[in-house]
PDB file of C-alpha atoms and ligand atoms in Angstrom:
ATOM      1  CA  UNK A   1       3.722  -0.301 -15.732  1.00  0.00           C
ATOM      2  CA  UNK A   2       2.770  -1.282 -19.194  1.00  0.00           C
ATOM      3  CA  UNK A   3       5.564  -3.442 -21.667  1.00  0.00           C
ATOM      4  CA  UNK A   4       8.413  -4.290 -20.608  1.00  0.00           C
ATOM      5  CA  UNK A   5      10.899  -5.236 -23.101  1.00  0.00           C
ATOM      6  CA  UNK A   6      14.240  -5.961 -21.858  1.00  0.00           C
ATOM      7  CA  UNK A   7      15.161  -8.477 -19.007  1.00  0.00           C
ATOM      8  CA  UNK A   8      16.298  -5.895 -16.100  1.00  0.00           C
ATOM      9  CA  UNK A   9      18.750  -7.748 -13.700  1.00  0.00           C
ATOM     10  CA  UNK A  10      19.053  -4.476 -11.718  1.00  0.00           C
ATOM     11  CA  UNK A  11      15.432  -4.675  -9.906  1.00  0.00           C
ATOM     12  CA  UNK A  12      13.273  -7.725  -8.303  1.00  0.00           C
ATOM     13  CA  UNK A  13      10.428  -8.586 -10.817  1.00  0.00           C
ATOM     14  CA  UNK A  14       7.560 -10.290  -9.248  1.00  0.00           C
ATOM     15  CA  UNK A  15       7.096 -13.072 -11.725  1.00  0.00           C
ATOM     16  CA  UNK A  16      11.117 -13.802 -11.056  1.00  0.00           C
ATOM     17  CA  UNK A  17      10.646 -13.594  -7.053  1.00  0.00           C
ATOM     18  CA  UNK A  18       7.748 -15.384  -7.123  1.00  0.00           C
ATOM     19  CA  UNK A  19       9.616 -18.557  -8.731  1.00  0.00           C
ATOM     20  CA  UNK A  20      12.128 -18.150  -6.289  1.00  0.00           C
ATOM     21  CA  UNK A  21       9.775 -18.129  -3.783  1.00  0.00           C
ATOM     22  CA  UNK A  22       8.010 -21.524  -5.180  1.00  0.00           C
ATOM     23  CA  UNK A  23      11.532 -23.344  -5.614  1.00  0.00           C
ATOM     24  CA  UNK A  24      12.401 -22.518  -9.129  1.00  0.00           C
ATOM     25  CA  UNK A  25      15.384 -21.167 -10.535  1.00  0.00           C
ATOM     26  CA  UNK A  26      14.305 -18.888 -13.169  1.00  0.00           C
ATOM     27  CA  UNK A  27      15.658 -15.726 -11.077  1.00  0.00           C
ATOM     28  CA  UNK A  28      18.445 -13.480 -10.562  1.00  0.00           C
ATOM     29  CA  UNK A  29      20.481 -12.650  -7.989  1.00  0.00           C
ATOM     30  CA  UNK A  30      18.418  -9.366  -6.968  1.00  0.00           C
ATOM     31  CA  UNK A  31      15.542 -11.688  -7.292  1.00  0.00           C
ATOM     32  CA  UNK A  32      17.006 -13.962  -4.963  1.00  0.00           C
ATOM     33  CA  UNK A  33      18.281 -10.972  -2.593  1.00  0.00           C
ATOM     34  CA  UNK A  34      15.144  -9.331  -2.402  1.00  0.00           C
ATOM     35  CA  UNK A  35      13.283 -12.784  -1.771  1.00  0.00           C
ATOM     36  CA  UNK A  36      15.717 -13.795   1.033  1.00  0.00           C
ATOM     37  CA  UNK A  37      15.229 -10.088   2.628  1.00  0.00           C
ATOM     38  CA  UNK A  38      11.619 -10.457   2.560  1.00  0.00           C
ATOM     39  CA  UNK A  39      11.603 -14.100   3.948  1.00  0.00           C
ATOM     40  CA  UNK A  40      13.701 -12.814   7.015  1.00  0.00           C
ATOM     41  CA  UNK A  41      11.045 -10.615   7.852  1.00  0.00           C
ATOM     42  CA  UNK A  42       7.979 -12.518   6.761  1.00  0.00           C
ATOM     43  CA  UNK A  43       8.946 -16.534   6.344  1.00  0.00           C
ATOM     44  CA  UNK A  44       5.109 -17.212   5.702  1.00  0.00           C
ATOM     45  CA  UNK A  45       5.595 -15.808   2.146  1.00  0.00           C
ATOM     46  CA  UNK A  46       6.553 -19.096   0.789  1.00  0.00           C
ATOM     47  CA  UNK A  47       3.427 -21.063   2.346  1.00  0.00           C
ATOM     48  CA  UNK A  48       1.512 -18.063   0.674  1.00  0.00           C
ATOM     49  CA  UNK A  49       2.820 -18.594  -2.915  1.00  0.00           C
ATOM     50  CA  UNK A  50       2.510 -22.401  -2.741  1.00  0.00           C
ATOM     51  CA  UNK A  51      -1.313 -21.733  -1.099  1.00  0.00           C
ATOM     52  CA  UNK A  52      -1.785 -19.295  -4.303  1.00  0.00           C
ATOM     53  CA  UNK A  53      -0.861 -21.519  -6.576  1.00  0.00           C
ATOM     54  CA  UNK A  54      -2.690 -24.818  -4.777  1.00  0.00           C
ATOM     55  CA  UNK A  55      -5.981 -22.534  -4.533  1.00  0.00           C
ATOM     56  CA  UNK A  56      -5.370 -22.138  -8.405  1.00  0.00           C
ATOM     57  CA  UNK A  57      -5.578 -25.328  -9.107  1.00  0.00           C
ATOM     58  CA  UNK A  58      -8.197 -26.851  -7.154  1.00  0.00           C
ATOM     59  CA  UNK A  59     -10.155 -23.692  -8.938  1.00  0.00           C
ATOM     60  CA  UNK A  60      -9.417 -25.073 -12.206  1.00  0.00           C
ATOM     61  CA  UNK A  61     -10.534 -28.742 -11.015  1.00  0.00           C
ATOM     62  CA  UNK A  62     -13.533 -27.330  -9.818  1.00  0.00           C
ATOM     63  CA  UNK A  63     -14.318 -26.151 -13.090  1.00  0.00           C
ATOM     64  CA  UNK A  64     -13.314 -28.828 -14.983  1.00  0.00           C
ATOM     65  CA  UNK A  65     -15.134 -31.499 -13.001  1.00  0.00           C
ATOM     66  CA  UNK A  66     -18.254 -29.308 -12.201  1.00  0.00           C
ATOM     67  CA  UNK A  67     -19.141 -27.142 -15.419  1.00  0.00           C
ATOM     68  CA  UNK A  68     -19.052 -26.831 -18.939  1.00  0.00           C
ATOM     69  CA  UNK A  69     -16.205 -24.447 -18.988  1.00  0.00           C
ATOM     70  CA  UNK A  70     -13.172 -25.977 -21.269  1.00  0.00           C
ATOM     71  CA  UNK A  71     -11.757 -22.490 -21.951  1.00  0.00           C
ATOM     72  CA  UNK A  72      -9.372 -20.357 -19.627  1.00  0.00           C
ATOM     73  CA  UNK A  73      -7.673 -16.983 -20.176  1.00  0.00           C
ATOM     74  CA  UNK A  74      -4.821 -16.771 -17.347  1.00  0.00           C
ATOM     75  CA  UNK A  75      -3.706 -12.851 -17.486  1.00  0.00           C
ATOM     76  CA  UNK A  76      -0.145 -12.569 -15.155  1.00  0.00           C
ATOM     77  CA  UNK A  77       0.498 -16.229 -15.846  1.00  0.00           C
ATOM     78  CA  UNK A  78       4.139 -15.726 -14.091  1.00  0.00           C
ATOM     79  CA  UNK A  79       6.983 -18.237 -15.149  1.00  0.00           C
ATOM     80  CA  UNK A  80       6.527 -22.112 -15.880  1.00  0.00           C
ATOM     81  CA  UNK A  81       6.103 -23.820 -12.117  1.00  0.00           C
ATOM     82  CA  UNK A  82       4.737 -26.924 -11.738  1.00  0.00           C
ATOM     83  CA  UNK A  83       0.681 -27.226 -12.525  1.00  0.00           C
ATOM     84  CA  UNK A  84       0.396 -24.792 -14.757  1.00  0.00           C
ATOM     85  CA  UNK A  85      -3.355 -23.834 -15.713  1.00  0.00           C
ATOM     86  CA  UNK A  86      -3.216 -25.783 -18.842  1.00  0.00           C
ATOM     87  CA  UNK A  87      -1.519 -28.882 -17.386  1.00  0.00           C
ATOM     88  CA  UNK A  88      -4.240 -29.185 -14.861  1.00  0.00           C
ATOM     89  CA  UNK A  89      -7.360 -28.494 -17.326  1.00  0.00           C
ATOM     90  CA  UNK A  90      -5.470 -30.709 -19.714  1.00  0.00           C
ATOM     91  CA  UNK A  91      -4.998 -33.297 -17.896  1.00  0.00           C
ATOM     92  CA  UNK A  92      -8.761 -33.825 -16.370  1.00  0.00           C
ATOM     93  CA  UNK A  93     -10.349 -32.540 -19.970  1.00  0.00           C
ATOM     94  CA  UNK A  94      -7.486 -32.431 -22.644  1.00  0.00           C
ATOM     95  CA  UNK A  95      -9.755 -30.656 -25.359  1.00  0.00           C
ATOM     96  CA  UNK A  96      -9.043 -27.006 -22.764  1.00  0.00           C
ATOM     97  CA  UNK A  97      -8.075 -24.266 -24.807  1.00  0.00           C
ATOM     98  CA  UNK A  98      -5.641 -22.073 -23.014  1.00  0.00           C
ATOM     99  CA  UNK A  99      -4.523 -18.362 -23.303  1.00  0.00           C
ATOM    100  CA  UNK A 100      -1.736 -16.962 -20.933  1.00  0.00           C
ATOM    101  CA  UNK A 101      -1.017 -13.653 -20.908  1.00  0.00           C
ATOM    102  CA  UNK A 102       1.808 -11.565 -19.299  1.00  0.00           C
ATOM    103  CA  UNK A 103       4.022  -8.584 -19.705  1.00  0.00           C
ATOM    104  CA  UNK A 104       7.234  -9.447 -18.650  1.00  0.00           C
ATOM    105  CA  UNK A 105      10.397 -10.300 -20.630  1.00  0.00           C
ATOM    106  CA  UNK A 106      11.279 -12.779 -18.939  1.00  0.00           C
ATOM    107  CA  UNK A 107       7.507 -15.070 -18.755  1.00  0.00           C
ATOM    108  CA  UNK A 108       7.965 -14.347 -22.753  1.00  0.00           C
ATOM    109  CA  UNK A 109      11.495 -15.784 -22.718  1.00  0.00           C
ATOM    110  CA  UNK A 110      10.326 -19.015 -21.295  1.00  0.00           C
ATOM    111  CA  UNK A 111       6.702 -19.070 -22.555  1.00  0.00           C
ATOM    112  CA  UNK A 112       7.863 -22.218 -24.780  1.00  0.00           C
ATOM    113  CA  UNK A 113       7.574 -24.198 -21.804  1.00  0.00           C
ATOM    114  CA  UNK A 114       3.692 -23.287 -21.115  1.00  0.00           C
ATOM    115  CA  UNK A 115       2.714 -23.938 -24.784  1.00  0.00           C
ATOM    116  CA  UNK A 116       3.047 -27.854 -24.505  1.00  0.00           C
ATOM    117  CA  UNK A 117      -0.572 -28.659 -25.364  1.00  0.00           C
ATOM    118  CA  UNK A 118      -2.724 -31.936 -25.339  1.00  0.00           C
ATOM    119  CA  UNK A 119      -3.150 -32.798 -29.013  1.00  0.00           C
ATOM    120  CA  UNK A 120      -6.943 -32.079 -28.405  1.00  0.00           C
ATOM    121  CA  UNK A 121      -6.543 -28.733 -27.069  1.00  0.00           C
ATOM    122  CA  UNK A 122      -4.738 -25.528 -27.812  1.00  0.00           C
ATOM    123  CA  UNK A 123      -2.164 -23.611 -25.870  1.00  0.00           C
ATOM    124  CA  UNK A 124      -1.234 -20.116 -26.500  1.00  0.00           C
ATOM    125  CA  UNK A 125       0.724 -17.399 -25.405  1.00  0.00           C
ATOM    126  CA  UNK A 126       0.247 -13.305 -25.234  1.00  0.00           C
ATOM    127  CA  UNK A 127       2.461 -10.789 -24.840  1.00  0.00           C
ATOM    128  CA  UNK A 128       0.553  -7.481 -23.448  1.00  0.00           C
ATOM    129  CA  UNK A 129      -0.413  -5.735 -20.171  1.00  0.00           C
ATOM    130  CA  UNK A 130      -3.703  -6.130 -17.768  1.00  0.00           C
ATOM    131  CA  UNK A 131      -3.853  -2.118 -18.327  1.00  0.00           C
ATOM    132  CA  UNK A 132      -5.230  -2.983 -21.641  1.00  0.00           C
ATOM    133  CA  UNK A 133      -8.136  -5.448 -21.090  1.00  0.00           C
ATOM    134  CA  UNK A 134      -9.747  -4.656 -24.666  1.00  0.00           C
ATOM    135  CA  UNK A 135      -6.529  -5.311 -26.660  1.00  0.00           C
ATOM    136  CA  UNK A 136      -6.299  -9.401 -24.277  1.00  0.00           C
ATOM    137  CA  UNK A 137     -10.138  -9.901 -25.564  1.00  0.00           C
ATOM    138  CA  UNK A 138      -9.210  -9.460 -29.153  1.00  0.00           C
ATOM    139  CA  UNK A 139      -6.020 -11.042 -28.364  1.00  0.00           C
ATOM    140  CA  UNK A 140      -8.003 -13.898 -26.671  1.00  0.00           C
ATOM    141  CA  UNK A 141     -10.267 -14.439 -29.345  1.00  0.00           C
ATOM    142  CA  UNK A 142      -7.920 -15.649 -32.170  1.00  0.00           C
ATOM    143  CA  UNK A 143      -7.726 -18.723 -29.312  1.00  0.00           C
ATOM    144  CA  UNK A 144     -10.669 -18.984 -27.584  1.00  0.00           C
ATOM    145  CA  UNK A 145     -14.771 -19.188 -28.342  1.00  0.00           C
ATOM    146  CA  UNK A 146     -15.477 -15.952 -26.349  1.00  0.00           C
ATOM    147  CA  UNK A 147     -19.304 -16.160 -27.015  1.00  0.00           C
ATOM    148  CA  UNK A 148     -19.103 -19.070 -25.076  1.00  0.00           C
ATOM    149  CA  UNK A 149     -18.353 -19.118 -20.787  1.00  0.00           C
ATOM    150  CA  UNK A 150     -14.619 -18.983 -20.467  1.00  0.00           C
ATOM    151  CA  UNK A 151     -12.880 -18.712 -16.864  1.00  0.00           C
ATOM    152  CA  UNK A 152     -10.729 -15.631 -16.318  1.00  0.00           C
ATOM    153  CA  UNK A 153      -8.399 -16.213 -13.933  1.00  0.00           C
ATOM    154  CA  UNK A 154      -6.405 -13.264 -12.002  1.00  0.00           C
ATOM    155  CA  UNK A 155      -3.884 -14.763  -9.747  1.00  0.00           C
ATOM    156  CA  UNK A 156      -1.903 -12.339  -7.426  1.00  0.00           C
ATOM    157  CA  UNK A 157      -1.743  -9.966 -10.247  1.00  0.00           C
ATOM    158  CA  UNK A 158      -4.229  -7.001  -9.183  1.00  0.00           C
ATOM    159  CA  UNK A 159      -2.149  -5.707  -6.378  1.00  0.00           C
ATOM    160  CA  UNK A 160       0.266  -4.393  -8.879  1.00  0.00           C
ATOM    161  CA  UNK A 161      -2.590  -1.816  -9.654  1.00  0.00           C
ATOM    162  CA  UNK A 162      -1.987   0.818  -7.127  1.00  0.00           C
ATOM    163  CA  UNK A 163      -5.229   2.465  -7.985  1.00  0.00           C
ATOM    164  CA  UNK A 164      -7.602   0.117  -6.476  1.00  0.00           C
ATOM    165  CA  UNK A 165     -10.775   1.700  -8.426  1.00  0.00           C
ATOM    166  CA  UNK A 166      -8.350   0.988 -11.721  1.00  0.00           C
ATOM    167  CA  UNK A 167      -8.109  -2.761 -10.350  1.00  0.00           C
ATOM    168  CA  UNK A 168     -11.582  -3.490 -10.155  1.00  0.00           C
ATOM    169  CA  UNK A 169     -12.418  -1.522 -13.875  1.00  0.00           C
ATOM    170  CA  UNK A 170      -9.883  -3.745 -15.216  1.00  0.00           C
ATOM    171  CA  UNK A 171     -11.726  -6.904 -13.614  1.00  0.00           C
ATOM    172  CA  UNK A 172     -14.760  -5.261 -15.078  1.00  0.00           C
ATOM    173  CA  UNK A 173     -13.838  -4.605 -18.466  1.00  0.00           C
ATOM    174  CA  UNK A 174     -12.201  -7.965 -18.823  1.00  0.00           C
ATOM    175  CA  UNK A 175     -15.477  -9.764 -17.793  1.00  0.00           C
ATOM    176  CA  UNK A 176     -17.761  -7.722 -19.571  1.00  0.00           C
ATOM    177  CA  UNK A 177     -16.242  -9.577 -22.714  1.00  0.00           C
ATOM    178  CA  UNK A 178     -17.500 -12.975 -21.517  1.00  0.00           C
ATOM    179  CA  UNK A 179     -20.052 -14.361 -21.689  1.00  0.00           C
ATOM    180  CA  UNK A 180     -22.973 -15.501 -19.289  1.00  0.00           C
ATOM    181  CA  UNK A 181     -21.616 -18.450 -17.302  1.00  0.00           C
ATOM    182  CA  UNK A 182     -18.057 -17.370 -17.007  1.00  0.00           C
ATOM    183  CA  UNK A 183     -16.336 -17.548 -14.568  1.00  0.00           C
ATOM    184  CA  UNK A 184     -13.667 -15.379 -12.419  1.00  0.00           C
ATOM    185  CA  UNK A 185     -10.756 -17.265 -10.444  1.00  0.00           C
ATOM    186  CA  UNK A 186      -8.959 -14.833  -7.978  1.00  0.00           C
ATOM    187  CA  UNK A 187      -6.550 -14.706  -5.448  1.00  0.00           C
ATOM    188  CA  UNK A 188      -4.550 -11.575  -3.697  1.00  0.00           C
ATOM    189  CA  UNK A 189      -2.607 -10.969  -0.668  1.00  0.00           C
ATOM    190  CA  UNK A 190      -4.697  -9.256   1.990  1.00  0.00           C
ATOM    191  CA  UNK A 191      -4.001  -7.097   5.012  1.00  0.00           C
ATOM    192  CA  UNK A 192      -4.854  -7.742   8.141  1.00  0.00           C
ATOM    193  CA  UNK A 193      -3.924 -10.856   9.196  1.00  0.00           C
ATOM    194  CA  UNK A 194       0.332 -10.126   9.931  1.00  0.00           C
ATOM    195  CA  UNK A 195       1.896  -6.929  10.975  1.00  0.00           C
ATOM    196  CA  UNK A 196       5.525  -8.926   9.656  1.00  0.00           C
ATOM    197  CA  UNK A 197       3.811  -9.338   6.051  1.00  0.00           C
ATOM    198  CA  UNK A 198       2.349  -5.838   5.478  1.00  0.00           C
ATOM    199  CA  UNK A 199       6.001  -4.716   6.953  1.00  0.00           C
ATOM    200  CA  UNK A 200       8.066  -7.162   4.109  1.00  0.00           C
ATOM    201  CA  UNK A 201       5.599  -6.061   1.599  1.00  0.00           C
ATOM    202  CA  UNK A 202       6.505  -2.532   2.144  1.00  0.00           C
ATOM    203  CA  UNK A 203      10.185  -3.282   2.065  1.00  0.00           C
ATOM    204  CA  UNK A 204       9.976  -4.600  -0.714  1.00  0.00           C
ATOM    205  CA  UNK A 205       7.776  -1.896  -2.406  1.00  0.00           C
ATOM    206  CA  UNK A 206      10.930   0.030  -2.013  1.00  0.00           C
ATOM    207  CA  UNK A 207      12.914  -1.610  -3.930  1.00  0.00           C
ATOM    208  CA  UNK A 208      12.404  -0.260  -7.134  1.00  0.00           C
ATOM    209  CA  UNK A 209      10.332  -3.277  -8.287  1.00  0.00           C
ATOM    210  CA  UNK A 210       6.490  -2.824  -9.612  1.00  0.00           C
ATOM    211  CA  UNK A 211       5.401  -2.999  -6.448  1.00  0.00           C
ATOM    212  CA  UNK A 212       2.591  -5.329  -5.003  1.00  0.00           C
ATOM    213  CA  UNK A 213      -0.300  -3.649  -2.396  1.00  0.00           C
ATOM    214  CA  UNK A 214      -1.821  -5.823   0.202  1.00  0.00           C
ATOM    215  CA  UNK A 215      -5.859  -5.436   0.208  1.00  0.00           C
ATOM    216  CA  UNK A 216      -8.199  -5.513   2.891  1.00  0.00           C
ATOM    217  CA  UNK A 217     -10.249  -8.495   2.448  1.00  0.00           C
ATOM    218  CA  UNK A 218     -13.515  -7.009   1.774  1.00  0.00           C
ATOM    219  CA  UNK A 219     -11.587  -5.110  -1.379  1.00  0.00           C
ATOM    220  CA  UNK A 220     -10.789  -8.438  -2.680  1.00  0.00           C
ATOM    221  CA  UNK A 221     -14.466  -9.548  -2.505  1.00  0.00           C
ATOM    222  CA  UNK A 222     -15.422  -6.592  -4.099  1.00  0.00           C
ATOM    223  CA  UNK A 223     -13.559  -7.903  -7.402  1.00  0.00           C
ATOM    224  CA  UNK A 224     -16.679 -10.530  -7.170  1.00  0.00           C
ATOM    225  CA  UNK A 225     -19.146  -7.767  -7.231  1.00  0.00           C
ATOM    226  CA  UNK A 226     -22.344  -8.744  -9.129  1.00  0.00           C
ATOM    227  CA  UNK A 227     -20.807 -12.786  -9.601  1.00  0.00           C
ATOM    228  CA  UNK A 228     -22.496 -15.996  -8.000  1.00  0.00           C
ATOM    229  CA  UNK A 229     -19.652 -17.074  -5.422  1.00  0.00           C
ATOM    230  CA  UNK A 230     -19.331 -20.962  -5.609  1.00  0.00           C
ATOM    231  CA  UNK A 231     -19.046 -22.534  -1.745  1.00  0.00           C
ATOM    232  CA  UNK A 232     -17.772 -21.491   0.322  1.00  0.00           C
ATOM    233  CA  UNK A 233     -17.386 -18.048  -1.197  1.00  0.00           C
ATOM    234  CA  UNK A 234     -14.464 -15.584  -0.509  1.00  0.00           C
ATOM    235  CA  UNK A 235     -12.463 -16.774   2.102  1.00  0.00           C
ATOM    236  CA  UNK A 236      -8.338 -17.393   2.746  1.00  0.00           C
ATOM    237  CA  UNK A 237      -6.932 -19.756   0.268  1.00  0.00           C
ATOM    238  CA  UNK A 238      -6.120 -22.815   2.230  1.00  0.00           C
ATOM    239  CA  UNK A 239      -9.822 -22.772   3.599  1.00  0.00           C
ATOM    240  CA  UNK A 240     -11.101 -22.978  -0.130  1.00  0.00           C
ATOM    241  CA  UNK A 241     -12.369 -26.377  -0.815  1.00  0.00           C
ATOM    242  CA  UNK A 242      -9.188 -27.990   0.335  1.00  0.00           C
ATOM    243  CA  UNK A 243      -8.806 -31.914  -0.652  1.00  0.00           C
ATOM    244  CA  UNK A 244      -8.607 -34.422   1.983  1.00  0.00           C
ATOM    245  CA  UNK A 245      -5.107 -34.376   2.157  1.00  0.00           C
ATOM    246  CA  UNK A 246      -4.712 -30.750   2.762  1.00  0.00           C
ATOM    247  CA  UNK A 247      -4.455 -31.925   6.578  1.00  0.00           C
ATOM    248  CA  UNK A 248      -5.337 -29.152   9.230  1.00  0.00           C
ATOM    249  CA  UNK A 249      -6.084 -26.206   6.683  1.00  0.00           C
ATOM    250  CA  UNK A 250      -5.112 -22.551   8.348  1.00  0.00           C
ATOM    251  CA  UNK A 251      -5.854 -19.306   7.066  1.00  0.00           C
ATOM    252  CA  UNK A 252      -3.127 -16.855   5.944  1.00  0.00           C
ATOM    253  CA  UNK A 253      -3.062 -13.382   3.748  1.00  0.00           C
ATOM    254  CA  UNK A 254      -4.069 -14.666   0.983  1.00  0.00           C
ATOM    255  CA  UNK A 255      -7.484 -14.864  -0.433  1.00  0.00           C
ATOM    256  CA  UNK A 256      -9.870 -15.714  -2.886  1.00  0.00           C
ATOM    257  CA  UNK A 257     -12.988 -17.141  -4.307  1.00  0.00           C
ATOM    258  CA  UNK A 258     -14.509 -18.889  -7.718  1.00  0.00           C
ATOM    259  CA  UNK A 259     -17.103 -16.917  -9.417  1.00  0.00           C
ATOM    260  CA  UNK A 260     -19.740 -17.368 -11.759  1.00  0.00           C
ATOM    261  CA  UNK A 261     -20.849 -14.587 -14.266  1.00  0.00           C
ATOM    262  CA  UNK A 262     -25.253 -14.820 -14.177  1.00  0.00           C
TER     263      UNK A 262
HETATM  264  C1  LIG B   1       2.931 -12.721  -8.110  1.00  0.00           C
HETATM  265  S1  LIG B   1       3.089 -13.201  -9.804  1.00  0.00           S
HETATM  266  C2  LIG B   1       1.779 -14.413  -9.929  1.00  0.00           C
HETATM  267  C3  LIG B   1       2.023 -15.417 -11.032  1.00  0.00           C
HETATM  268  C4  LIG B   1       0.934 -16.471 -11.226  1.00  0.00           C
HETATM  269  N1  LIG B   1      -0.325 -15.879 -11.666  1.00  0.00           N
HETATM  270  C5  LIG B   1       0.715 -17.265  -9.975  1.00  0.00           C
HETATM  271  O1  LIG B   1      -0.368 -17.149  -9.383  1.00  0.00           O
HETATM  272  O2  LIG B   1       1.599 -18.011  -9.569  1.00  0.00           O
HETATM  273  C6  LIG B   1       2.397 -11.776 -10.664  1.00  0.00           C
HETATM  274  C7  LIG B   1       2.472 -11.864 -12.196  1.00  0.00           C
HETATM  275  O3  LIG B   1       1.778 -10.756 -12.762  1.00  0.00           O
HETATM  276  C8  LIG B   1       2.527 -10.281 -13.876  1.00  0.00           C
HETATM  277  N2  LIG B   1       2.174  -8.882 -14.122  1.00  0.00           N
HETATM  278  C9  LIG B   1       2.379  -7.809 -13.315  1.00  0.00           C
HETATM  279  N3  LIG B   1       1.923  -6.682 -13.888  1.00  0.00           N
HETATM  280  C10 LIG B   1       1.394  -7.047 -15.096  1.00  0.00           C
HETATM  281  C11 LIG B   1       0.766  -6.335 -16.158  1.00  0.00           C
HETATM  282  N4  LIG B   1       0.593  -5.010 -16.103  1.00  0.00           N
HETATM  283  N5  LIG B   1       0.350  -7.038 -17.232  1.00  0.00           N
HETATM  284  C12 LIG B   1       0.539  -8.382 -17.310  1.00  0.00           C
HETATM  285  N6  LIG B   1       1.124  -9.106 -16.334  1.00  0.00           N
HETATM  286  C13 LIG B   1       1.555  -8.452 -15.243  1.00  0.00           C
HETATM  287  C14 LIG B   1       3.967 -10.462 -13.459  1.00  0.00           C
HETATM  288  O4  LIG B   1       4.846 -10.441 -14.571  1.00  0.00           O
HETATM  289  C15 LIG B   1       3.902 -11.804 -12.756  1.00  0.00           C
HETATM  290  O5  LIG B   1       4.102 -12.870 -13.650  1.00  0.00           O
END
């Protein structure tokens, strides 16, 4: 639930799956397992976790190209993929200040590789758990200007919070440390749109992994509560903004939205 220490080999890990999932080969072979025995059920998993992560970035473009905001505090960063938060603010503004934070062994292991910063900006990483939102401010802050609007950005990390209400306090508690003109970046995996992905999900909630819960969408736009939406508001992640080569968009179970803290 909260640190993790040691690298466990003897249970799927959701950062590890996840970059199995998205082509990478920072897994193990239960990783690997439990990915191909989810993908027999559910193949659209791996069009999810490359939507998640494409939805990420064109958030972080959005941001970059449309606001002020130069600083971003990524909590369940997951492993080094390609386009990592700071590699696309970097790249459009390189003077983004970045601040990853995770709780797993293995993210910490390779968090080298996520700490290659633009001369102009900063990179850093943390080592502590969502459950303790007060302890990533203060962690945040050695980093970041948090008097001034920073983007939080929660990517497929809140369905690990079984407690839903405990989900959306954390989401509270981190915001209420930034300032006006922040902004929240989310995505989650929703219920309701594939009987064969609610079914893998639960398979794979047995497996003695932290597991992940699927939301109903209008629990995932109830993270946003009290937040300006930016067009076109919460809606599946392919849908959101897509660029002009994102050819025939189609939704799936996975959602999310941009928004802006009044
Ligand atoms: C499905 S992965 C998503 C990774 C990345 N954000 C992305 O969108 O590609 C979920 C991530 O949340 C992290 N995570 C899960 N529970 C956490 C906790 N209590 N504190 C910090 N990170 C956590 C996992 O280690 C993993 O890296």
């Amino acid at each position: 639930m909260g640190h993790m220490t040691e690298i466990d080999t003897s249970v799927p890990h959701s950062a590890r799956i996840w970059n199995y999932w998205l082509g990478g080969k920072d897994n193990y072979p239960v990783d690997e397992a439990a990915g191909d025995a989810y993908t027999a059920v559910f193949p659209g998993i791996v069009t999810i976790a490359r939507s998640s992560r494409s939805f990420l970035g064109r958030s972080i473009r959005y941001l970059v190209a449309e606001t002020d905001v130069r600083q971003f505090l990524d909590v369940g960063t997951g492993l080094p993929t390609v386009d990592n938060t700071h590699e696309v603010a970097q790249c459009l503004a390189p003077e983004s200040r970045i601040v990853y934070v995770d709780n797993d062994p293995l993210v910490l292991a390779h968090a080298r590789a996520l700490l290659t910063s633009t001369p102009e900006g900063v990179t850093a990483y943390e080592d502590l758990s969502l459950y303790e939102p007060e302890k990533i401010l203060q962690a945040a802050s050695r980093t970041l200007d948090l008097t001034r609007p920073t983007a939080l950005i929660l990517s497929g990390i809140l369905g690990h919070v079984a407690d839903y209400d405990q989900a959306r306090d954390l989401v509270h508690r981190l915001l209420a440390g930034l300032p006006s003109g922040s902004y929240l970046s989310l995505n989650e995996g929703s219920r309701g749109t594939d009987p064969a992905y609610e079914q893998a999900q639960d398979a794979y909630n047995e497996t003695g992994a932290v597991p992940y819960f699927l939301r109903p969408v209008d629990q995932i736009a109830a993270y946003f509560e009290g937040l300006d939406l930016v067009e076109p508001g919460l809606v599946s992640v392919p849908l959101w903004r897509p660029e002009p080569s994102d050819e025939n968009p189609r939704p799936i179970g996975q959602h999310g939205a941009l928004g802006r803290k009044a």
